[in-house]
Coordinates of C-alpha atoms in Angstrom, one line a residue:
X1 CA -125.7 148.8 100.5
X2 CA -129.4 148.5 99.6
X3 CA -128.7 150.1 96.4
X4 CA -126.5 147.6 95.8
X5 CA -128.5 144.7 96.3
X6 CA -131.4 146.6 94.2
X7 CA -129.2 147.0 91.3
X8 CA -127.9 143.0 91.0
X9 CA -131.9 141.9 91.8
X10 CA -132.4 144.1 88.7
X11 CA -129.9 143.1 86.3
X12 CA -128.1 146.8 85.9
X13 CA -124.6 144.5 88.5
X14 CA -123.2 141.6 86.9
X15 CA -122.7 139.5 89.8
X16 CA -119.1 138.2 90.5
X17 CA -118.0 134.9 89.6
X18 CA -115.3 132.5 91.0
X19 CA -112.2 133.1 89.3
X20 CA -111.1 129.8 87.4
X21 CA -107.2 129.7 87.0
X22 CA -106.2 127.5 84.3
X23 CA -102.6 126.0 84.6
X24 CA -100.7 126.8 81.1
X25 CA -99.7 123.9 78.6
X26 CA -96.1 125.5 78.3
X27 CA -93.3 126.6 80.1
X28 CA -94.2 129.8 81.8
X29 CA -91.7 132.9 79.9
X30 CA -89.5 134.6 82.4
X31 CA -91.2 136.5 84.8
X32 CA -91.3 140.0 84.0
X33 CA -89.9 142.9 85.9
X34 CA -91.1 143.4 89.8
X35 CA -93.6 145.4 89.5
X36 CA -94.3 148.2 92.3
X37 CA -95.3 147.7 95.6
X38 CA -99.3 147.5 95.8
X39 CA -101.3 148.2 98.5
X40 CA -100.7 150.8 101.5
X41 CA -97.1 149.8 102.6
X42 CA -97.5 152.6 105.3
X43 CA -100.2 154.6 106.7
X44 CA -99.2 158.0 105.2
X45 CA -98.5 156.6 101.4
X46 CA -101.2 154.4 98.9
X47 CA -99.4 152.9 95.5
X48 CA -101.6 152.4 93.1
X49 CA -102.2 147.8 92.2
X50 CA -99.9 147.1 89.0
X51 CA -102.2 146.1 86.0
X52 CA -103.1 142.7 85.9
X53 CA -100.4 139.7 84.3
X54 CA -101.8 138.7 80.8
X55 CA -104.3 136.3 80.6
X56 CA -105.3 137.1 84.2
X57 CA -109.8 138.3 84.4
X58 CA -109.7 142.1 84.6
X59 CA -111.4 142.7 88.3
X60 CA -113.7 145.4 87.3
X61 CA -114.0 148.1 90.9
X62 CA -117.5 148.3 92.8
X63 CA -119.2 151.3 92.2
X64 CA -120.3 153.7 95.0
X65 CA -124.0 154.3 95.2
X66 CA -125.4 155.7 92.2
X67 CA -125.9 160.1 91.8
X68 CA -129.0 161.4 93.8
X69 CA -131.3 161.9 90.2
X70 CA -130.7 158.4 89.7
X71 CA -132.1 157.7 93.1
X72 CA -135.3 159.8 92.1
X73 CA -135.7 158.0 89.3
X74 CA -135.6 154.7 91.1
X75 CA -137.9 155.9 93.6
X76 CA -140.3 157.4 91.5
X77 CA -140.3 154.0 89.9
X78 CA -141.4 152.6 93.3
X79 CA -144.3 154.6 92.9
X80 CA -145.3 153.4 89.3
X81 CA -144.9 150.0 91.0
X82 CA -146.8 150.8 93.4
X83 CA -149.9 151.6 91.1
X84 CA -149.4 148.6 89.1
X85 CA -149.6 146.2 92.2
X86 CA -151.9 148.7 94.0
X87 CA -153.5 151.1 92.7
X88 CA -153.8 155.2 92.6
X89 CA -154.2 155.0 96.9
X90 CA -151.5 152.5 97.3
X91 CA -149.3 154.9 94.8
X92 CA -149.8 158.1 96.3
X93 CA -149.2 156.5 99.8
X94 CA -145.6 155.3 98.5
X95 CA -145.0 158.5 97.2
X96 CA -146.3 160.8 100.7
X97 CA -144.1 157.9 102.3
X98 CA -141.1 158.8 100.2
X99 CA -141.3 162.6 100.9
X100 CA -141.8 162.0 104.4
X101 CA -138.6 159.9 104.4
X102 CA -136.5 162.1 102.4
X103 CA -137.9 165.5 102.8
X104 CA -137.0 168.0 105.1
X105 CA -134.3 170.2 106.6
X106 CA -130.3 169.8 105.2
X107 CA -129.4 170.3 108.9
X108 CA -130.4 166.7 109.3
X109 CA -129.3 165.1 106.0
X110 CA -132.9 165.7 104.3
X111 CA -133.3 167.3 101.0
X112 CA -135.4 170.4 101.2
X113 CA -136.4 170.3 97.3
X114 CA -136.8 166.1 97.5
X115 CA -140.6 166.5 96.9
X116 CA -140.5 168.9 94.1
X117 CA -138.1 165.7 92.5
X118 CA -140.2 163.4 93.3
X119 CA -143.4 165.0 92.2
X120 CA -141.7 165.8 88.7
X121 CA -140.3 162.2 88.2
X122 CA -143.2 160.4 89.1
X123 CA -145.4 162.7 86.7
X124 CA -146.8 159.5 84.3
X125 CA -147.9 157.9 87.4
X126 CA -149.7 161.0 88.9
X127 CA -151.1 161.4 85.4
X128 CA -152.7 157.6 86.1
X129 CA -153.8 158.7 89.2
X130 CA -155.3 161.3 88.0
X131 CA -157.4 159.3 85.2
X132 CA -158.4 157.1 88.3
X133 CA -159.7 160.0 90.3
X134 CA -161.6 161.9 87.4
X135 CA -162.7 158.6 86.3
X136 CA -164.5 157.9 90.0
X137 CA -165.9 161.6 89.8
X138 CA -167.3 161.0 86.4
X139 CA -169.0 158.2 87.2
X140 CA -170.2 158.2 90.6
X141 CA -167.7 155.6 92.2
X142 CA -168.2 155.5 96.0
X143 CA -165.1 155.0 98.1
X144 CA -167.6 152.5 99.8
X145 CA -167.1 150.4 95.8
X146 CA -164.1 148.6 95.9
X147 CA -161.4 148.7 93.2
X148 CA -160.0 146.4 90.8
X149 CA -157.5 145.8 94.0
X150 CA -160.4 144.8 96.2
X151 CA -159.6 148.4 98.2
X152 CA -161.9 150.6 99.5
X153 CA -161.8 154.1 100.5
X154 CA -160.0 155.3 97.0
X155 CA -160.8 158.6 96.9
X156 CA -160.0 159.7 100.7
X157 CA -156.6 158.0 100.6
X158 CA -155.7 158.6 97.5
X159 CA -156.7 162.5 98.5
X160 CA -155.2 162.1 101.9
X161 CA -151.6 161.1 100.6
X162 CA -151.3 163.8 97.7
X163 CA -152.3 166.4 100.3
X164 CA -149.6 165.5 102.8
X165 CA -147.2 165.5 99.5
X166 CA -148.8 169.0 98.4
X167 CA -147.6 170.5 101.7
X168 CA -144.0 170.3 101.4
X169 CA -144.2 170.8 97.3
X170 CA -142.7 174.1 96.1
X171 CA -144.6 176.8 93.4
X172 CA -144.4 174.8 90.7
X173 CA -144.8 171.7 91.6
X174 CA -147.8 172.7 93.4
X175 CA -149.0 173.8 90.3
X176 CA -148.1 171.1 88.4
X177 CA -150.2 168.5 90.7
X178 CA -152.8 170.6 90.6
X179 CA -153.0 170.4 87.0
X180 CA -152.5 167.1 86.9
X181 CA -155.8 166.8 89.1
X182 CA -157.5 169.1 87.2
X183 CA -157.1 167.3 84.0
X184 CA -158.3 164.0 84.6
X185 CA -161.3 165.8 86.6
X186 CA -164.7 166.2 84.3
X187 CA -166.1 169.4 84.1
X188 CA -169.0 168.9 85.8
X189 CA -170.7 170.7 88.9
X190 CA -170.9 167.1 90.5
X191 CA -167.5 165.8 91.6
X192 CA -168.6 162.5 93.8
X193 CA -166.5 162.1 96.1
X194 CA -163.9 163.7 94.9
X195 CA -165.1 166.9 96.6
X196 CA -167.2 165.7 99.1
X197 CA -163.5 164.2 100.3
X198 CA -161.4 167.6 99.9
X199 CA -164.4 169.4 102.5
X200 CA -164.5 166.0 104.9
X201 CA -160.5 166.6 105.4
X202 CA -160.4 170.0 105.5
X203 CA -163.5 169.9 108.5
X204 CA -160.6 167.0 109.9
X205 CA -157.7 169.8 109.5
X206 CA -156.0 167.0 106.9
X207 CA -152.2 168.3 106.8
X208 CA -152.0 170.1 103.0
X209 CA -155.6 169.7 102.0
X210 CA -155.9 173.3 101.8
X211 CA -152.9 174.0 99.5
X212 CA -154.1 170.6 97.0
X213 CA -157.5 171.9 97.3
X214 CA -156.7 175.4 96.2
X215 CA -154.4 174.3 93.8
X216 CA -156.9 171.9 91.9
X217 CA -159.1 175.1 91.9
X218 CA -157.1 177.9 90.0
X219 CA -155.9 175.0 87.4
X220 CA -159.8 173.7 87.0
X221 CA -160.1 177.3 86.1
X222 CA -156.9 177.6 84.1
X223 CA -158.0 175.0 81.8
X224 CA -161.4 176.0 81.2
X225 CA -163.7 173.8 83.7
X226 CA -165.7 176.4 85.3
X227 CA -168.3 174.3 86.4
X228 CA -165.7 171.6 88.4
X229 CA -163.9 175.1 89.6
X230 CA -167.4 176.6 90.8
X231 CA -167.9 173.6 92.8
X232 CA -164.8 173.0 94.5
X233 CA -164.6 176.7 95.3
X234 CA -167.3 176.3 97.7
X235 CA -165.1 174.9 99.9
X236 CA -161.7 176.1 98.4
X237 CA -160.4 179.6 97.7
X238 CA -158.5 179.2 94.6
X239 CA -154.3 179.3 95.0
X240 CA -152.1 182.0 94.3
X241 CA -148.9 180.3 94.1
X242 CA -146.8 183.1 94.6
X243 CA -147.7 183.4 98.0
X244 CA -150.9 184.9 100.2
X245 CA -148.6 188.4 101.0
X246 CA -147.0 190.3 98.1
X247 CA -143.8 192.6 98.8
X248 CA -144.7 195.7 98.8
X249 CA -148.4 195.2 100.0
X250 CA -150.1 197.7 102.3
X251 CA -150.7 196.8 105.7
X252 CA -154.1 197.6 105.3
X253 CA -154.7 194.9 103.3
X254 CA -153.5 192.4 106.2
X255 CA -155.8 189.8 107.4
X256 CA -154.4 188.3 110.6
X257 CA -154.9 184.9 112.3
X258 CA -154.4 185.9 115.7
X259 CA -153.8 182.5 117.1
X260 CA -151.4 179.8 115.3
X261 CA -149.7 178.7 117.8
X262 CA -150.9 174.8 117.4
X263 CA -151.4 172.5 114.9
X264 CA -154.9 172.7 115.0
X265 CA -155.0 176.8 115.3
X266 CA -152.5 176.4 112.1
X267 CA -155.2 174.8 110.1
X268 CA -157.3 176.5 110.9
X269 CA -155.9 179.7 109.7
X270 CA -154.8 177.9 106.4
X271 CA -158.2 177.0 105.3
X272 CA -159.1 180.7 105.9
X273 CA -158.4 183.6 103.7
X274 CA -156.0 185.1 106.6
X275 CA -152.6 186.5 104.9
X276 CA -150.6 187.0 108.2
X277 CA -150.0 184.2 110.9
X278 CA -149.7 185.7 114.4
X279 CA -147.7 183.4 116.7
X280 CA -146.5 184.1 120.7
X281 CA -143.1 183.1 121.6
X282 CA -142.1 181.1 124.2
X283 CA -138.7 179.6 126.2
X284 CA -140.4 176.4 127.5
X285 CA -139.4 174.4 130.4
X286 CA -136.8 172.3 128.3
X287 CA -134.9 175.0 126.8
X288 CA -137.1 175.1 123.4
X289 CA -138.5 178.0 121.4
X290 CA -142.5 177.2 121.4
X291 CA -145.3 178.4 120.1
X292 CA -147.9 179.1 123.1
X293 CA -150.2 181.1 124.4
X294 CA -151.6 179.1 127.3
X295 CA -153.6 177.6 125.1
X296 CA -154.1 173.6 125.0
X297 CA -153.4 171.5 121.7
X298 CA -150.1 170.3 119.7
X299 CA -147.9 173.1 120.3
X300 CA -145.5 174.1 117.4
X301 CA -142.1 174.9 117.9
X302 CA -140.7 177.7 116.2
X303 CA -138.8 176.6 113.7
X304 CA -141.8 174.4 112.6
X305 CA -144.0 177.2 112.9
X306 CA -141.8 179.2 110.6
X307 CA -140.9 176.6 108.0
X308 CA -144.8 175.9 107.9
X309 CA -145.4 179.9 107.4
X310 CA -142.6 180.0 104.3
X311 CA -144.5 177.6 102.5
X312 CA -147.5 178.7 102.6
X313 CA -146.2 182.6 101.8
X314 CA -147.7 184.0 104.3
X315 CA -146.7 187.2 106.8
X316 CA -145.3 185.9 110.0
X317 CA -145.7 188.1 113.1
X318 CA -143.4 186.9 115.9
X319 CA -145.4 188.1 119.4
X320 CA -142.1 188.1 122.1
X321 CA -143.8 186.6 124.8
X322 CA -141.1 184.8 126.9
X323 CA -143.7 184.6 129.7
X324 CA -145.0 181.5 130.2
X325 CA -143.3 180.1 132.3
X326 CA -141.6 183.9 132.9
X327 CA -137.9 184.1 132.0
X328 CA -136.6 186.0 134.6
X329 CA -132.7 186.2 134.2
X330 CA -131.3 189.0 131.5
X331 CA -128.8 186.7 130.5
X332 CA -131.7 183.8 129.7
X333 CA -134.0 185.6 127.6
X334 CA -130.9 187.7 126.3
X335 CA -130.0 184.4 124.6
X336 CA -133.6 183.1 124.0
X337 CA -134.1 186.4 121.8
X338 CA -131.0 186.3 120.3
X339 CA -132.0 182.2 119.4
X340 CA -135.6 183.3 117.8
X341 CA -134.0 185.7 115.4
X342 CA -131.6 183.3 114.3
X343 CA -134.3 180.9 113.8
X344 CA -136.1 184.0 111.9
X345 CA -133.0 184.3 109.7
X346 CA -132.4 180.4 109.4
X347 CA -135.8 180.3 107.8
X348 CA -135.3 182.1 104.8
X349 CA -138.7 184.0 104.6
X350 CA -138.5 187.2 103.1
X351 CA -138.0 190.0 105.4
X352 CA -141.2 191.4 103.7
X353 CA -143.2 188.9 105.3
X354 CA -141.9 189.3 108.9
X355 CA -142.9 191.4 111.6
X356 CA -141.6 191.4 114.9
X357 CA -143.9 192.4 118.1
X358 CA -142.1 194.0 120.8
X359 CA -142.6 196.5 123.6
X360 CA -140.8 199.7 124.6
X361 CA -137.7 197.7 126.2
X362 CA -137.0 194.7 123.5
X363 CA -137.4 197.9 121.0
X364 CA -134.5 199.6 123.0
X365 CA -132.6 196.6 123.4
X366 CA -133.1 194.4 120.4
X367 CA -134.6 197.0 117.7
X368 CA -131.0 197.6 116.4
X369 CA -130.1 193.9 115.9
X370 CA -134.0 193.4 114.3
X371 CA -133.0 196.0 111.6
X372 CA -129.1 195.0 110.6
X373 CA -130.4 191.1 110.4
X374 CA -133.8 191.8 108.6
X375 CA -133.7 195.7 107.3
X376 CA -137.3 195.2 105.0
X377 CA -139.0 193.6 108.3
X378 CA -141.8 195.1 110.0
X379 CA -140.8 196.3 113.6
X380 CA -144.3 196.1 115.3
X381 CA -143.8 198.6 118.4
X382 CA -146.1 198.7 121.6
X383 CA -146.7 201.2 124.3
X384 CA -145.6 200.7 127.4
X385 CA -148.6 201.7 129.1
X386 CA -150.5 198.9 127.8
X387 CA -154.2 199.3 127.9
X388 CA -153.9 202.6 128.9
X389 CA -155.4 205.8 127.2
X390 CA -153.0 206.5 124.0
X391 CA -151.5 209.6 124.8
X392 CA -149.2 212.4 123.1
X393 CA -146.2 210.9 125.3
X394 CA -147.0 207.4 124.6
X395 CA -146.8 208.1 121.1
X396 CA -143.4 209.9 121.1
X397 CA -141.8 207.3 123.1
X398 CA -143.1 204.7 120.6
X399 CA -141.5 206.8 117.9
X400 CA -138.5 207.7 119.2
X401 CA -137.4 203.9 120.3
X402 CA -138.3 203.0 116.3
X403 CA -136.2 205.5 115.2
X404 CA -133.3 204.4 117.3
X405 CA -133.5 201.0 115.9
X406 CA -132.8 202.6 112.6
X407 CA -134.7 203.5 109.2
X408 CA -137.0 200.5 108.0
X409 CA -141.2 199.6 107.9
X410 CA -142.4 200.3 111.2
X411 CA -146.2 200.4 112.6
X412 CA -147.4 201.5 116.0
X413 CA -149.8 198.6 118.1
X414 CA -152.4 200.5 120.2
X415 CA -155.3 198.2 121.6
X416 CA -158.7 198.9 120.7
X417 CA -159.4 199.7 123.9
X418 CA -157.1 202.6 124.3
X419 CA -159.1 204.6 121.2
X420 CA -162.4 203.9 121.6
X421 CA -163.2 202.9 125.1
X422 CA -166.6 205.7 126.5
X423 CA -164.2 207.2 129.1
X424 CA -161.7 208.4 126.3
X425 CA -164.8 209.6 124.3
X426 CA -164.0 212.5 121.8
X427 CA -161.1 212.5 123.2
X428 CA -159.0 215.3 121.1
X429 CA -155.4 213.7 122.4
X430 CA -156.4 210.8 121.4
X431 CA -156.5 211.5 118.1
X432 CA -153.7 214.0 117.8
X433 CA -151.8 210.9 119.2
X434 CA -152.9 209.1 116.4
X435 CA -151.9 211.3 113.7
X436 CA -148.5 211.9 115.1
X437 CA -147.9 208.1 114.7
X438 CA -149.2 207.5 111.5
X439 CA -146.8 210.4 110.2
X440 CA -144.0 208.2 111.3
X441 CA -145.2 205.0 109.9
X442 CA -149.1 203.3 111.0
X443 CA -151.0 202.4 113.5
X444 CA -151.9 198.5 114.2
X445 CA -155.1 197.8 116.2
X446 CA -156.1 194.7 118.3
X447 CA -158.5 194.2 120.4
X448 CA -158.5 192.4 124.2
X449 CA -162.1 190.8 123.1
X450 CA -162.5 188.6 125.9
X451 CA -162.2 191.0 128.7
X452 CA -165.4 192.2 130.3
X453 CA -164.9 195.9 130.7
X454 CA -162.7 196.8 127.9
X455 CA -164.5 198.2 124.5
X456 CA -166.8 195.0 122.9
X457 CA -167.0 194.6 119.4
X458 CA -170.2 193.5 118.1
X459 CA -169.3 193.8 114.5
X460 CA -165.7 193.9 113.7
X461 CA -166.6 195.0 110.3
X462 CA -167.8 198.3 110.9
X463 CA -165.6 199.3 113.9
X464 CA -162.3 198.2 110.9
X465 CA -164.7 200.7 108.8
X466 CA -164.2 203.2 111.8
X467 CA -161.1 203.2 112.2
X468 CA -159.7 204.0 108.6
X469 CA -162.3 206.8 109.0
X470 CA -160.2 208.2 111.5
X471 CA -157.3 207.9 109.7
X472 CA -155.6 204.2 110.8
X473 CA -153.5 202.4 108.3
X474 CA -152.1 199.4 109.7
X475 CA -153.0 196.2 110.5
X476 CA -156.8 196.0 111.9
X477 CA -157.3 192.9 113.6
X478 CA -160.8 192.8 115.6
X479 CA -162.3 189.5 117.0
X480 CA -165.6 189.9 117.8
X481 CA -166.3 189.9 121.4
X482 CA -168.6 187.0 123.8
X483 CA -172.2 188.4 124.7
X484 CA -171.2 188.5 128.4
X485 CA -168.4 191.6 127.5
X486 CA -171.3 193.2 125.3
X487 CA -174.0 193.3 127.7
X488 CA -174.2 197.2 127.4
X489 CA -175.3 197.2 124.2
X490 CA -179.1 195.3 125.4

């Protein structure tokens, strides 16, 4: 009943007061009929409480707690209050501690649009924030200056807080806090420490800094401040709030982070211009879907990994690993695959910006399901030869499993290794390979670049530039390998 209490503190609840019951100078009349029986007489039956004998105080009923945009509205004047005692860090704090409170998944009670609320209530205090911020650009305020609240360190909490909020804040209110920033910044090509913060956090992987960062950017530009916009895009690319992938995009436009699987890789990929997020599956030792690749760090779990993917607008590609540890029993990984795609479909990301990495025997046994659940999904097929040479039969298997999964986007994942490596040189089945997939849908490259003995890449650049010569469409995703694989080349 803390609402409760708020409201009398505040004046909006009259507190009750003892009833005083004055004896009458006359006769009493006759009493008047019996009224009804009041109360719950039995457990099944409720009669409504007769209306109350003249002259008797009207009892008036305690409200239940007040509608959820009235709770915004409170809240968000927590935040104003928050400025007022503390200033723009202390209010941005109370508002990434709001959103962290009350923002979140419905499954647990949380409110999946609370920050978007929040963010639009609390707009005349961001707006105060914002004069604070531009104010401290303008005129070269250190965070190591203390403010009229004898705080230091301004900028970088204030910057800190609004990031974390920016994460979990939909298109527009993205925008709208960006705008708000970029209002109350000067234009000017010096920023203080209002940049000089934005790079320290995204160096830290600050959660969000990359979306309020590239925010602040396209509205600096919006409203005219090219010089501001010039210098914060040094370290930000400016936002496209509609999302990094489009629907109907080629897949040769696809820029994939290979690794995402922690919070750090994550970051990573967000402060880069990457517009697909490669993650590998996993059934870990407690029964949970996982993000891992052997890999040390703060492992995501899935459902984290694809709520964090949705916001961003990003492709997701789902890499079916269920190897480490190894899931040996049918019915296990039966049920582990059959979890991940209802997590997939849980998620709400557009089938458009799914793809789903599987070999020759999930494709047989799962393809179907993929395409009835997510029809505009890209089923991401691999050989089942591996590294091997690509070869004519290869290829038809690879095609013929797709097309028993049923009509929908499908490419064809051949390592790099497989084209290119000097035993396969001018290899004419290679290529013929090659062509008979791409007339089913495209080929997807990757490369093992870690492997001594496979084909190095010195300069991913060119050999992407070589392979759309030879006539590859799909994803081209080339790390560039360690000297010791590319001794050859000396």
């Amino acid at each position: 009943m803390a609402w409760l209490d708020s409201k009398i503190r505040s004046g909006g609840l009259v507190q009750p007061q003892p009833l005083k019951v004055e004896l009458p100078e006359s006769p009493p009349p006759p009493p008047p009929p019996l009224a009804p029986p009041t109360g719950m007489p039995t457990k099944d039956e409720f009669v409504a409480a007769a209306a109350p004998k003249p002259g008797m105080p009207a009892l008036g009923v305690v409200a239940g707690p007040p509608p959820a945009q009235d709770l915004i509205q409170q809240e968000a004047q927590a935040v104003a209050e928050s400025f007022r005692t503390g200033g723009a860090s202390a209010a941005a704090q109370k508002l990434q501690e709001l959103v962290n409170q009350h923002h979140g998944d419905p499954a647990t009670g949380a409110d999946p649009t609370y920050a978007d609320k929040l963010l639009q209530a609390a707009q005349p205090t961001l707006e105060q924030v914002s004069q604070v911020l531009g104010h401290r650009a303008g005129n070269d305020v250190d965070d190591d200056t203390k403010d009229a609240f004898g705080k230091k360190d301004v900028t970088r909490d204030t910057l800190t807080a609004l990031a974390a909020v920016a994460e979990k804040a939909g298109p527009e209110a993205l925008k709208s806090l960006g705008k708000t920033l970029a209002t109350g910044l000067p234009d000017d090509g010096q920023l203080n420490q209002f940049d000089d913060v934005l790079k320290s956090l995204k160096k830290d992987h600050a959660v969000g800094v990359a979306r309020l960062g590239g925010a602040t950017v396209t509205e600096l530009q919006g409203l005219g401040k090219q010089q501001a916009a010039k210098e914060l895009s040094k370290d930000h690319d400016a936002l496209d709030y509609g999302g990094r992938w489009k629907p109907g995009q080629p897949l040769s436009e696809a820029k994939n982070a290979h690794l995402t699987n922690t919070q750090e890789q994550f970051a990573d990929a967000v402060n880069s211009d990457h517009n697909w997020f490669e993650g590998d599956v996993q059934l870990n030792s407690d029964g949970v879907l996982e993000m891992s690749h052997g890999e040390g760090g703060n492992q995501l779990s899935l459902k984290d990994w694809l709520a964090k993917g949705k916001e961003l607008g990003v492709g997701m590609k789902l890499d079916i690993k269920f190897d480490d540890p190894k899931v040996e029993d049918p019915a296990k990984q039966k049920a582990a695959f059959e979890e991940m795609l209802k997590l997939a479909k849980e998620s709400g990301i557009p089938d458009e910006r799914l793809m789903f990495n599987v070999g020759i025997g999930e494709t047989k046994q799962f393809g179907s399901t993929i395409r009835e659940l997510f029809p505009n999904a890209t089923l991401a097929v691999n050989p089942s030869n591996g590294d091997g040479k690509l070869n004519e039969a290869e290829a038809k298997e690879m095609i013929a499993v797709a097309e028993q999964a049923g009509p929908g986007p499908v490419t064809y994942v051949v390592n790099y290794d497989s084209l290119t490596h000097e035993r396969y040189a001018k290899n004419e089945e290679i290529d013929a390979s090659l062509k008979l997939l791409e007339e089913k849908g495209s080929v997807s490259v990757w490369n093992s670049y870690q492997h001594p003995g496979k084909s190095p890449v010195g300069d991913p650049k060119q050999a992407t530039e070589e392979l759309r010569e030879r006539g590859v469409t799909g994803v081209v995703d080339l790390r560039k390998s360690p000297w010791y694989t590319r001794l050859a080349e000396y």
